Structures are given as C-alpha cells and as structure tokens.
Coordinates of C-alpha atoms in Angstrom, one line a residue:
M1 CA 179.2 12.1 28.1
P2 CA 182.5 10.8 29.5
Q3 CA 185.3 13.2 29.2
S4 CA 187.3 11.0 26.9
A5 CA 184.2 10.6 24.4
Y6 CA 183.8 14.4 24.6
V7 CA 187.3 15.0 23.7
R8 CA 187.2 12.7 20.8
S9 CA 184.0 14.3 19.4
R10 CA 185.6 17.7 19.9
D11 CA 188.7 16.8 18.0
R12 CA 186.6 15.2 15.2
R13 CA 184.7 18.6 14.8
S14 CA 188.0 20.4 14.9
A15 CA 189.5 18.3 12.2
A16 CA 186.2 18.9 10.0
R17 CA 186.5 22.7 10.1
P18 CA 189.1 23.3 7.4
Y19 CA 187.1 21.2 4.9
L20 CA 183.8 23.0 5.9
A21 CA 185.7 26.3 5.3
A22 CA 187.0 25.4 2.0
V23 CA 183.5 24.3 0.8
L24 CA 182.0 27.7 2.0
V25 CA 184.9 29.8 0.2
M26 CA 184.2 27.9 -3.2
A27 CA 180.5 28.3 -2.7
L28 CA 181.1 32.1 -2.2
V29 CA 183.4 32.4 -5.2
A30 CA 180.9 30.8 -7.4
A31 CA 178.1 33.2 -6.1
V32 CA 180.4 36.2 -6.9
A33 CA 181.1 35.0 -10.4
V34 CA 177.4 34.6 -11.0
A35 CA 176.6 37.9 -9.7
A36 CA 179.4 39.6 -11.7
Q37 CA 178.2 37.9 -14.9
A38 CA 174.6 39.2 -14.2
L39 CA 175.9 42.8 -13.6
R40 CA 177.8 42.6 -16.9
G41 CA 174.7 41.5 -18.7
L42 CA 172.9 44.7 -17.2
A43 CA 175.7 47.2 -18.0
P44 CA 175.1 49.4 -21.0
D45 CA 176.7 48.2 -24.2
D46 CA 178.1 51.4 -26.1
S47 CA 178.0 49.8 -29.4
R48 CA 174.3 48.7 -29.1
A49 CA 173.3 52.0 -27.9
G50 CA 175.2 53.8 -30.7
A51 CA 177.0 56.1 -28.4
S52 CA 180.2 57.6 -29.6
A53 CA 183.3 57.8 -27.2
E54 CA 183.9 61.2 -28.7
T55 CA 180.5 62.7 -28.3
R56 CA 179.2 61.3 -24.9
S57 CA 180.0 62.2 -21.4
D58 CA 181.7 59.4 -19.7
T59 CA 180.9 59.0 -16.0
R60 CA 183.2 55.9 -15.9
A61 CA 186.2 57.9 -16.8
D62 CA 187.9 57.1 -13.5
A63 CA 188.1 53.5 -14.5
P64 CA 191.6 53.7 -16.4
A65 CA 193.4 55.1 -13.4
A66 CA 191.6 52.6 -11.1
R67 CA 192.5 49.5 -13.3
G68 CA 196.1 50.2 -13.8
G69 CA 197.2 53.4 -12.4
S70 CA 198.0 54.8 -15.9
A71 CA 196.3 58.1 -15.5
R72 CA 195.3 60.6 -12.8
W73 CA 193.3 63.8 -12.6
V74 CA 195.5 66.9 -12.8
A75 CA 194.3 70.6 -13.0
A76 CA 194.7 71.8 -16.5
W77 CA 193.5 75.3 -16.1
T78 CA 192.2 77.4 -13.1
S79 CA 190.9 80.9 -12.3
M80 CA 190.8 82.1 -8.8
P81 CA 187.2 82.9 -7.8
Q82 CA 186.4 86.4 -6.6
L83 CA 183.3 88.4 -5.6
T84 CA 182.4 90.4 -8.6
E85 CA 182.6 94.2 -8.2
P86 CA 180.0 96.4 -9.6
R87 CA 182.1 97.5 -12.6
N88 CA 182.9 94.0 -13.6
M89 CA 179.4 92.7 -13.5
P90 CA 177.8 91.4 -16.8
P91 CA 177.1 94.4 -19.0
P92 CA 173.5 95.6 -19.5
P93 CA 171.0 94.1 -20.1
F94 CA 172.5 91.1 -18.5
T95 CA 172.6 92.5 -15.0
R96 CA 169.3 93.6 -13.4
D97 CA 168.3 94.6 -9.9
D98 CA 167.1 91.2 -9.1
G99 CA 170.0 89.2 -10.5
V100 CA 172.1 88.4 -13.5
L101 CA 171.9 86.4 -16.9
H102 CA 168.3 85.6 -17.0
D103 CA 167.5 83.6 -20.2
A104 CA 171.0 84.1 -21.3
T105 CA 174.0 82.3 -23.0
L106 CA 177.5 82.8 -21.8
R107 CA 180.4 81.6 -23.9
Q108 CA 184.0 81.6 -22.6
T109 CA 187.4 80.5 -24.0
V110 CA 190.3 79.1 -21.8
R111 CA 193.6 77.6 -22.6
V112 CA 194.5 74.0 -21.0
T113 CA 198.1 73.2 -20.2
A114 CA 197.7 69.5 -19.4
P115 CA 197.3 66.5 -21.9
G116 CA 194.4 64.1 -21.5
D117 CA 191.5 62.3 -23.3
R118 CA 188.9 63.1 -20.7
F119 CA 188.1 66.3 -19.0
R120 CA 185.9 67.6 -16.4
F121 CA 184.9 71.1 -15.5
R122 CA 184.4 73.0 -12.2
F123 CA 181.9 75.8 -11.7
S124 CA 182.0 77.9 -8.5
N125 CA 179.4 79.7 -6.6
A126 CA 181.8 80.6 -3.8
F127 CA 180.6 84.4 -3.5
G128 CA 177.0 84.0 -4.9
G129 CA 174.2 85.5 -2.9
A130 CA 171.8 82.8 -4.3
D131 CA 172.0 79.4 -5.8
L132 CA 173.4 79.2 -9.3
P133 CA 171.2 77.1 -11.6
L134 CA 172.9 75.9 -14.6
T135 CA 170.5 74.9 -17.2
R136 CA 172.7 73.7 -20.0
A137 CA 176.4 73.5 -20.4
A138 CA 178.7 72.4 -23.1
V139 CA 182.3 72.3 -24.4
A140 CA 183.5 72.7 -27.8
L141 CA 186.6 73.6 -29.9
P142 CA 186.9 77.4 -30.8
A143 CA 186.7 78.6 -34.2
G144 CA 190.3 78.5 -35.6
G145 CA 191.5 77.3 -32.3
E146 CA 191.7 80.9 -31.1
A147 CA 191.1 82.5 -27.7
G148 CA 188.3 85.2 -27.3
V149 CA 186.2 84.2 -30.3
D150 CA 182.4 83.7 -30.2
G151 CA 182.5 80.9 -32.8
I152 CA 183.0 77.2 -32.3
V153 CA 184.0 74.5 -34.9
P154 CA 180.9 73.0 -36.2
G155 CA 180.0 69.5 -34.8
S156 CA 182.6 69.8 -31.9
S157 CA 180.1 70.7 -29.2
R158 CA 179.8 68.1 -26.4
P159 CA 177.2 68.5 -23.6
L160 CA 178.4 68.5 -20.1
T161 CA 176.4 66.5 -17.4
F162 CA 176.3 66.4 -13.8
S163 CA 175.9 63.1 -12.1
G164 CA 174.2 62.1 -15.4
Q165 CA 171.9 65.1 -15.6
P166 CA 171.9 67.8 -18.1
S167 CA 171.5 70.6 -15.5
V168 CA 172.5 71.3 -12.1
N169 CA 172.0 73.8 -9.1
V170 CA 175.1 75.0 -7.4
P171 CA 174.4 76.0 -3.8
V172 CA 175.5 79.3 -2.4
G173 CA 179.2 79.0 -1.4
A174 CA 179.7 75.7 -3.2
Q175 CA 181.1 74.2 -6.4
V176 CA 180.2 71.5 -8.8
V177 CA 182.3 69.2 -10.9
S178 CA 180.9 67.9 -14.3
D179 CA 181.0 64.3 -15.4
P180 CA 184.0 63.6 -17.4
V181 CA 183.7 64.1 -21.2
R182 CA 186.0 62.6 -23.9
L183 CA 188.0 65.2 -25.8
D184 CA 191.0 65.1 -28.1
V185 CA 192.8 68.2 -26.9
A186 CA 196.5 68.9 -26.8
P187 CA 198.1 70.9 -24.1
G188 CA 198.3 74.7 -25.1
A189 CA 195.0 74.3 -26.9
N190 CA 192.0 76.6 -26.3
L191 CA 188.5 75.3 -25.3
T192 CA 185.1 77.1 -25.5
V193 CA 182.7 76.5 -22.6
T194 CA 179.1 77.7 -23.1
L195 CA 176.6 77.9 -20.4
Y196 CA 172.8 78.7 -20.6
L197 CA 170.9 80.0 -17.5
A198 CA 167.2 79.9 -18.1
D199 CA 166.4 81.5 -14.9
G200 CA 169.6 83.5 -14.3
Q201 CA 171.1 83.9 -10.8
A202 CA 168.8 85.7 -8.4
S203 CA 171.4 87.9 -6.9
T204 CA 173.9 90.6 -7.9
D205 CA 176.5 88.8 -5.6
I206 CA 178.2 86.5 -8.2
T207 CA 181.4 84.7 -8.6
S208 CA 183.8 85.6 -11.4
H209 CA 187.4 86.2 -12.3
P210 CA 187.6 89.8 -13.7
G211 CA 191.1 89.7 -14.9
S212 CA 190.6 87.0 -17.7
R213 CA 192.5 89.1 -20.2
T214 CA 190.2 86.9 -22.5
T215 CA 187.0 88.0 -24.3
S216 CA 183.6 86.2 -23.4
Y217 CA 180.4 86.6 -25.1
L218 CA 176.6 87.1 -23.7
L219 CA 173.5 86.7 -25.8
A220 CA 169.8 86.5 -25.0
G221 CA 168.2 83.0 -25.3
D222 CA 169.6 79.5 -25.5
H223 CA 172.6 79.2 -28.0
T224 CA 174.6 76.5 -26.3
D225 CA 175.3 74.7 -29.5
A226 CA 175.3 77.6 -31.9
P227 CA 178.3 77.6 -34.3
A228 CA 178.6 81.6 -33.8
L229 CA 176.9 84.2 -31.7
P230 CA 176.2 87.2 -34.0
G231 CA 175.0 90.2 -32.1
A232 CA 176.5 88.8 -28.8
T233 CA 177.9 91.3 -26.3
P234 CA 181.5 91.1 -25.5
T235 CA 183.0 91.2 -22.0
D236 CA 186.7 90.7 -20.8
H237 CA 185.7 88.6 -17.8
W238 CA 185.2 85.0 -16.8
Y239 CA 182.1 84.1 -14.8
F240 CA 181.5 80.9 -12.7
L241 CA 184.1 78.6 -14.4
S242 CA 186.9 78.1 -12.0
G243 CA 188.8 75.0 -13.2
I244 CA 189.4 72.3 -15.8
E245 CA 190.9 69.0 -14.9
A246 CA 192.5 66.4 -17.4
Q247 CA 192.7 62.8 -16.9
A248 CA 196.4 62.7 -17.8
P249 CA 199.3 60.3 -17.9
A250 CA 200.3 59.1 -14.4
R251 CA 203.6 61.1 -14.5
T252 CA 201.8 64.4 -15.2
A253 CA 201.7 66.9 -12.4
A254 CA 200.7 70.6 -11.9
A255 CA 202.6 73.7 -10.8
A256 CA 200.3 76.3 -9.2
V257 CA 201.1 80.0 -9.2
L258 CA 200.0 82.0 -6.2
G259 CA 200.1 85.7 -7.0
D260 CA 198.5 89.0 -7.8
S261 CA 198.1 91.2 -11.0
L262 CA 201.7 90.5 -12.1
S263 CA 200.9 86.7 -12.6
D264 CA 197.2 87.4 -13.5
G265 CA 198.7 89.3 -16.5
R266 CA 197.9 93.0 -16.2
G267 CA 199.8 94.5 -19.2
S268 CA 199.7 91.3 -21.3
T269 CA 197.8 91.0 -24.5
T270 CA 194.1 90.4 -24.4
N271 CA 193.4 87.0 -26.0
G272 CA 197.0 86.7 -26.4
N273 CA 197.8 84.2 -23.5
D274 CA 201.2 85.7 -22.9
R275 CA 201.2 86.2 -19.2
W276 CA 204.4 84.8 -17.6
P277 CA 202.6 81.6 -16.4
D278 CA 201.4 81.1 -19.9
Q279 CA 204.9 81.5 -21.3
L280 CA 206.3 79.2 -18.6
A281 CA 203.8 76.5 -19.6
D282 CA 205.1 76.9 -23.2
R283 CA 208.6 76.4 -22.3
L284 CA 207.8 73.4 -20.2
R285 CA 205.8 71.8 -23.2
Q286 CA 208.6 72.3 -25.6
R287 CA 211.2 70.9 -23.2
G288 CA 209.6 67.5 -23.6
G289 CA 209.6 64.9 -20.8
P290 CA 206.7 64.2 -18.3
P291 CA 204.0 66.7 -18.8
V292 CA 203.7 69.8 -16.4
A293 CA 200.6 71.8 -16.1
V294 CA 200.8 75.4 -15.0
V295 CA 197.8 76.6 -13.2
N296 CA 197.3 80.2 -12.5
Q297 CA 195.7 81.1 -9.1
A298 CA 196.5 84.9 -9.2
A299 CA 194.2 87.8 -9.1
G300 CA 194.8 91.6 -9.6
G301 CA 195.0 93.5 -6.2
N302 CA 195.4 90.3 -4.2
R303 CA 197.4 90.4 -1.0
V304 CA 199.2 87.9 1.1
L305 CA 197.9 89.3 4.5
D306 CA 194.7 91.2 4.1
D307 CA 191.7 90.7 1.8
G308 CA 191.7 93.0 -1.1
L309 CA 190.4 91.8 -4.5
G310 CA 189.5 88.3 -3.4
P311 CA 190.5 86.6 0.0
N312 CA 194.1 87.0 1.2
A313 CA 196.6 84.3 0.2
L314 CA 196.7 82.8 3.6
A315 CA 192.9 82.3 3.6
R316 CA 192.7 81.0 0.1
L317 CA 195.7 78.6 0.2
D318 CA 193.7 75.5 0.9
R319 CA 190.9 76.1 -1.7
D320 CA 193.3 77.4 -4.6
V321 CA 196.4 75.3 -4.0
L322 CA 196.1 72.4 -1.5
A323 CA 192.8 71.3 -2.8
T324 CA 193.7 71.6 -6.5
S325 CA 194.2 68.2 -8.2
G326 CA 197.5 67.0 -9.1
V327 CA 199.7 70.0 -7.7
R328 CA 203.3 68.9 -6.9
W329 CA 205.0 72.4 -7.0
L330 CA 203.9 75.8 -5.8
L331 CA 205.5 79.2 -6.9
V332 CA 204.8 82.1 -4.6
F333 CA 205.0 85.5 -6.2
E334 CA 203.0 87.9 -4.1
G335 CA 203.6 90.7 -1.6
V336 CA 204.0 93.8 -3.5
N337 CA 200.4 94.9 -2.7
D338 CA 200.9 94.3 0.8
I339 CA 203.9 96.6 0.9
G340 CA 202.5 99.2 -1.4
T341 CA 199.2 99.5 0.6
A342 CA 200.8 99.7 4.0
P343 CA 201.5 103.3 5.3
A344 CA 204.8 104.7 4.3
T345 CA 206.1 104.9 7.9
E346 CA 208.9 103.1 9.5
A347 CA 206.6 101.2 11.9
A348 CA 204.1 100.2 9.3
Q349 CA 206.8 99.0 6.9
R350 CA 208.6 97.1 9.6
A351 CA 205.5 95.4 10.6
V352 CA 204.4 94.4 7.2
G353 CA 207.8 93.1 6.3
D354 CA 207.8 90.8 9.3
E355 CA 204.4 89.7 8.7
L356 CA 205.1 88.9 5.2
T357 CA 208.1 86.7 5.9
A358 CA 206.2 84.9 8.6
A359 CA 203.4 84.4 6.2
Y360 CA 205.6 82.8 3.7
D361 CA 206.9 80.6 6.3
Q362 CA 203.2 79.5 7.0
I363 CA 202.6 78.9 3.2
V364 CA 205.7 76.7 3.1
T365 CA 204.8 74.6 6.2
R366 CA 201.2 74.1 5.0
A367 CA 202.3 73.1 1.4
H368 CA 205.0 70.8 2.7
A369 CA 202.5 69.0 4.8
Q370 CA 200.8 68.0 1.6
G371 CA 204.0 67.0 -0.1
I372 CA 204.2 70.1 -2.3
R373 CA 207.5 71.8 -3.0
V374 CA 207.4 75.5 -2.7
Y375 CA 209.5 78.0 -4.7
G376 CA 209.8 81.6 -3.7
A377 CA 210.0 84.4 -6.2
T378 CA 211.5 87.7 -5.2
L379 CA 209.3 90.8 -5.6
T380 CA 209.9 93.0 -8.5
P381 CA 210.6 96.8 -8.4
F382 CA 208.0 99.7 -8.3
G383 CA 210.3 102.6 -8.3
G384 CA 208.5 105.6 -10.0
N385 CA 205.1 104.1 -9.4
G386 CA 202.6 106.9 -8.2
S387 CA 200.9 104.9 -5.7
Y388 CA 203.4 102.5 -4.2
D389 CA 206.7 104.5 -4.4
D390 CA 207.3 106.9 -1.5
P391 CA 209.9 109.8 -1.5
A392 CA 211.7 108.4 1.6
G393 CA 212.1 105.0 0.1
L394 CA 210.6 103.2 3.0
R395 CA 208.6 100.6 0.9
E396 CA 211.6 100.1 -1.2
E397 CA 213.6 99.2 1.9
T398 CA 210.8 96.6 2.9
R399 CA 211.0 95.1 -0.6
Q400 CA 214.7 94.8 -0.3
R401 CA 214.4 93.2 3.1
V402 CA 211.7 90.8 2.1
N403 CA 213.6 89.8 -1.0
D404 CA 216.8 89.1 1.2
W405 CA 214.6 86.8 3.4
I406 CA 213.3 85.0 0.3
R407 CA 216.8 84.6 -1.0
G408 CA 218.6 83.8 2.2
S409 CA 216.3 82.2 4.7
G410 CA 216.6 78.7 3.3
R411 CA 212.8 78.0 3.8
F412 CA 211.9 77.8 0.2
D413 CA 212.8 74.6 -1.8
A414 CA 214.4 76.9 -4.4
V415 CA 214.3 80.7 -5.2
V416 CA 213.3 82.2 -8.5
D417 CA 215.0 85.7 -8.6
F418 CA 212.4 87.7 -10.7
D419 CA 213.8 91.0 -9.2
R420 CA 217.0 90.2 -10.9
A421 CA 215.3 89.2 -14.2
V422 CA 213.5 92.6 -14.9
R423 CA 215.2 95.3 -12.7
D424 CA 217.0 98.3 -14.5
P425 CA 220.9 97.7 -13.9
A426 CA 221.2 101.4 -14.1
N427 CA 218.4 102.0 -11.3
P428 CA 217.8 98.7 -9.5
R429 CA 214.7 100.2 -7.6
A430 CA 213.0 100.5 -10.9
L431 CA 211.8 98.1 -13.8
L432 CA 213.9 97.7 -17.1
P433 CA 212.4 100.2 -19.3
A434 CA 211.7 97.7 -22.1
A435 CA 209.6 95.6 -19.7
D436 CA 207.7 98.3 -18.1
T437 CA 204.0 99.0 -19.4
G438 CA 204.6 102.7 -18.3
D439 CA 203.1 102.6 -14.8
H440 CA 206.5 101.4 -13.4
L441 CA 204.8 98.5 -11.5
H442 CA 203.4 96.1 -14.2
L443 CA 205.2 94.4 -17.1
N444 CA 204.5 94.1 -20.7
P445 CA 204.6 90.7 -22.8
E446 CA 208.3 91.2 -23.1
G447 CA 208.7 91.8 -19.5
Y448 CA 206.6 88.6 -18.8
A449 CA 208.9 86.7 -21.1
L450 CA 211.8 87.7 -19.0
L451 CA 210.1 86.2 -15.9
A452 CA 209.1 83.1 -17.7
R453 CA 212.7 82.6 -18.8
A454 CA 214.0 83.1 -15.4
V455 CA 212.3 80.1 -14.0
P456 CA 214.7 77.1 -14.2
L457 CA 212.9 74.2 -15.8
R458 CA 215.0 71.7 -13.9
L459 CA 212.7 72.6 -10.8
F460 CA 209.9 70.7 -12.4
R461 CA 211.2 67.1 -12.7

C-alpha cells in the first residue's frame, strides 16, 4: 500500500475509535443494569419471608454506613480478656479435670454505653488451651432492666449467628464476631447474653474477666431462651464475652480506659455499675451532644511493665485499645501496681519510675500514630496500705516523681488529676477517709464518684 493511502486509512481508523468506545460503554452499562435487576430478583424479600427486623440477625447491617456514611461501628462495652486463675474458674460441677461447661448454659449481663439499632458481639478464646465451641448464643433484655439477674424479658431473646450459622468454633488464641442483630437499646441499658456449650471447652485454660463485679449464672442443659434459670449457680465473673459493638450515629466515638483494679472497680458495688468509668459514662450521657461510649479495658492486678493478672499494658495496648472499634480517646490510669510490687530500695524504685515514664511515652507515641488523643491520670495515694507503703517512703517518692512527670512532661494531650481528687488534704500521701474502702489503696463508690467528677467533659468533644 502506498504510504499516502496507508496514512489515510490509519486516520479513518483513528477517527472511528471514539464512536466504537462509546458503543462499547453503552453496551457495558446496559449489561450491568440487567445483571443488577437479576440480582435484585434473587435477593431475599423480608416481607415475603415473614422476617422481623426486630427478631432476626441482619448480616447486611453494614449497609447504612456504606450507603450514606450515617453510622459506624463503635465499641459499646468491653472486658479485658485474661487467663482464668484456679480460684476464678466456673464453680463445681462446671469445671472438671478435662474441661469446663460441658452441656451447660452460661448467662451474663453487661451494660452498654453507646447508642445503636444494631449490635454485634465478640467472644474471645485468647487464653484457651483448646478450641471454644459455642453451640448456641442469644441476646435479650434482662428482667427489670437490672444487672446480675438470671431472668430475661419474655419474648426479647434474639439468636446470635456467626456468618449465618447458629454455632461457631473459636480457635485457640482467636476471637469471633457475631453477625449484627437488631436491638432497641439505649446507652446505659443492660443486656443479657446467654451461651450454651453442648460439648464444653476441653481445657482448664480458659478466657475470662474475673473482676466483673456482676453476677453470672450457670445451669446444666440448654436454657438459652429460658425466661429464668431457677436453681442456677451464681458466680461473679464474666467468661468468653469480651466486647459489644454498636452501629451508632457517625459522630459517636469511644473513650478507652487503660488501667488496673482502680478502674476495674474493686470496692464498687456488685451489680451496681458504679465504677468510675461507669459514672463517667453517666455524666457524658447526661451532658448531651454527640454520644461518647466509655469502654473499660482494666483488670485487677494489671501492670504497665510486667505481666501480672493479664498481659502488661504495653503488650495488650494493640489488642485492647488500638484495635477496638471507634476509639478516639485513651485515658491511662495505671502504674500503682508497678511501684508497689517493685522492691522498696532506692535503686529498684529509681528504675521502676524511669521505666514507667518511658512506657507512658511509648503508649502516647503508639496511640497518636492511630489518631487517638491520650490523657494521663495521676496515680492515687496508697499511704497506710500494708503491701505497698514502705516505712522509708521510697515507693511514695516514686509515685510523686511519676505524678510530676505526668503533670509536667507535656507528653499527654491533657492531664486528669486523680491524685488531687481523692487525697487527704491533711495527709496527702493517703486517701481521703470518706473515699477509702479501708485497705488504703482502693476506693468505695463515693471515691469513684470523685474520680468521675474530676474528668473534664470538655476533653470529649
């Protein structure tokens, strides 16, 4: 072909390409529309199926957030998973040499602090020595709306499913999240979660949160939907349940508490939900404005630097805070156990004080990397405590030095002065007598109220 003819032919092909592309695009659009119509025809029709939005698990519950950005998943309740100590195991006959909770029902109540119309539930086998097979699970409203009761409101029980299935096997070291379920629950309300384990867990290494300050119930057989559990065995521990998330309004966020028994609520009222994080959640709810959930990731005996009751705070920060849904703020109130268990020598106390402040610096750095604001709480007094207070006052000197760093280092986004809130003005190294449980370390409900009131609500905007 002569070059001029080749050029003309190439030009004609080039000119035709936009028209061909337009034809192809229109054909593709038409094909997508046909496919979408076919998929709509295959999708289940809730009205035809007779499903009730109030009674079914809804695996499509992410859709509202995806469509309009009007909702997000936010942690509404948490409990720090721990390896269960022998004295905190399920009481006889629910613990045997070869495992726990064989053919048993476990009913537990918890209080949620975020609004939502859909909730999903996390179950942890973080410390289990064998897989955790959950045969059935359900959520309901507790009788009278109370914490620590074995009864539920008749007709309120909703089955939980897992990827559409009624049962699930939680591998060793893992957790599972249920499908979302529709619930009409206000923040501050209690929920009842009931589990049935047909085969139990084939290990005496199990995951729990011993410091529940809430009564749970155990009964042989499957009573998942029973309105009451007469003859059930009570125990003041939570097992396996580690978190609840709410699909909440988009402006909702969570404040996480990283702490020890002073946040876990030793000295608070069993079934009273009057730990200081509970009382802070109440204050935030009464304030109005965008909802703020308060999730308590504390455990009695926990330490910042070394493992104690549960992994140390540095080790569990990722799991308990950074990976918790919707956390915007972190309040760190931990370190007394590190000081109190370190030897009462100048060298040991100097070392633990330096290591604590370095650890706080690390916590701030890691949380800031995830966009989380970090507030530091000063350590409260323990003067007169038989285990932690030493005659020479070396541990008190460390507490004061650490508190000076918390107040003055500038590393925290804000400081909450719990020390000032509950110390005795006449004896600043000791707790205010009216706030003291009597062991000169832990607080009573009035003392926890003082802590809750010491937290400026303006920090959560």
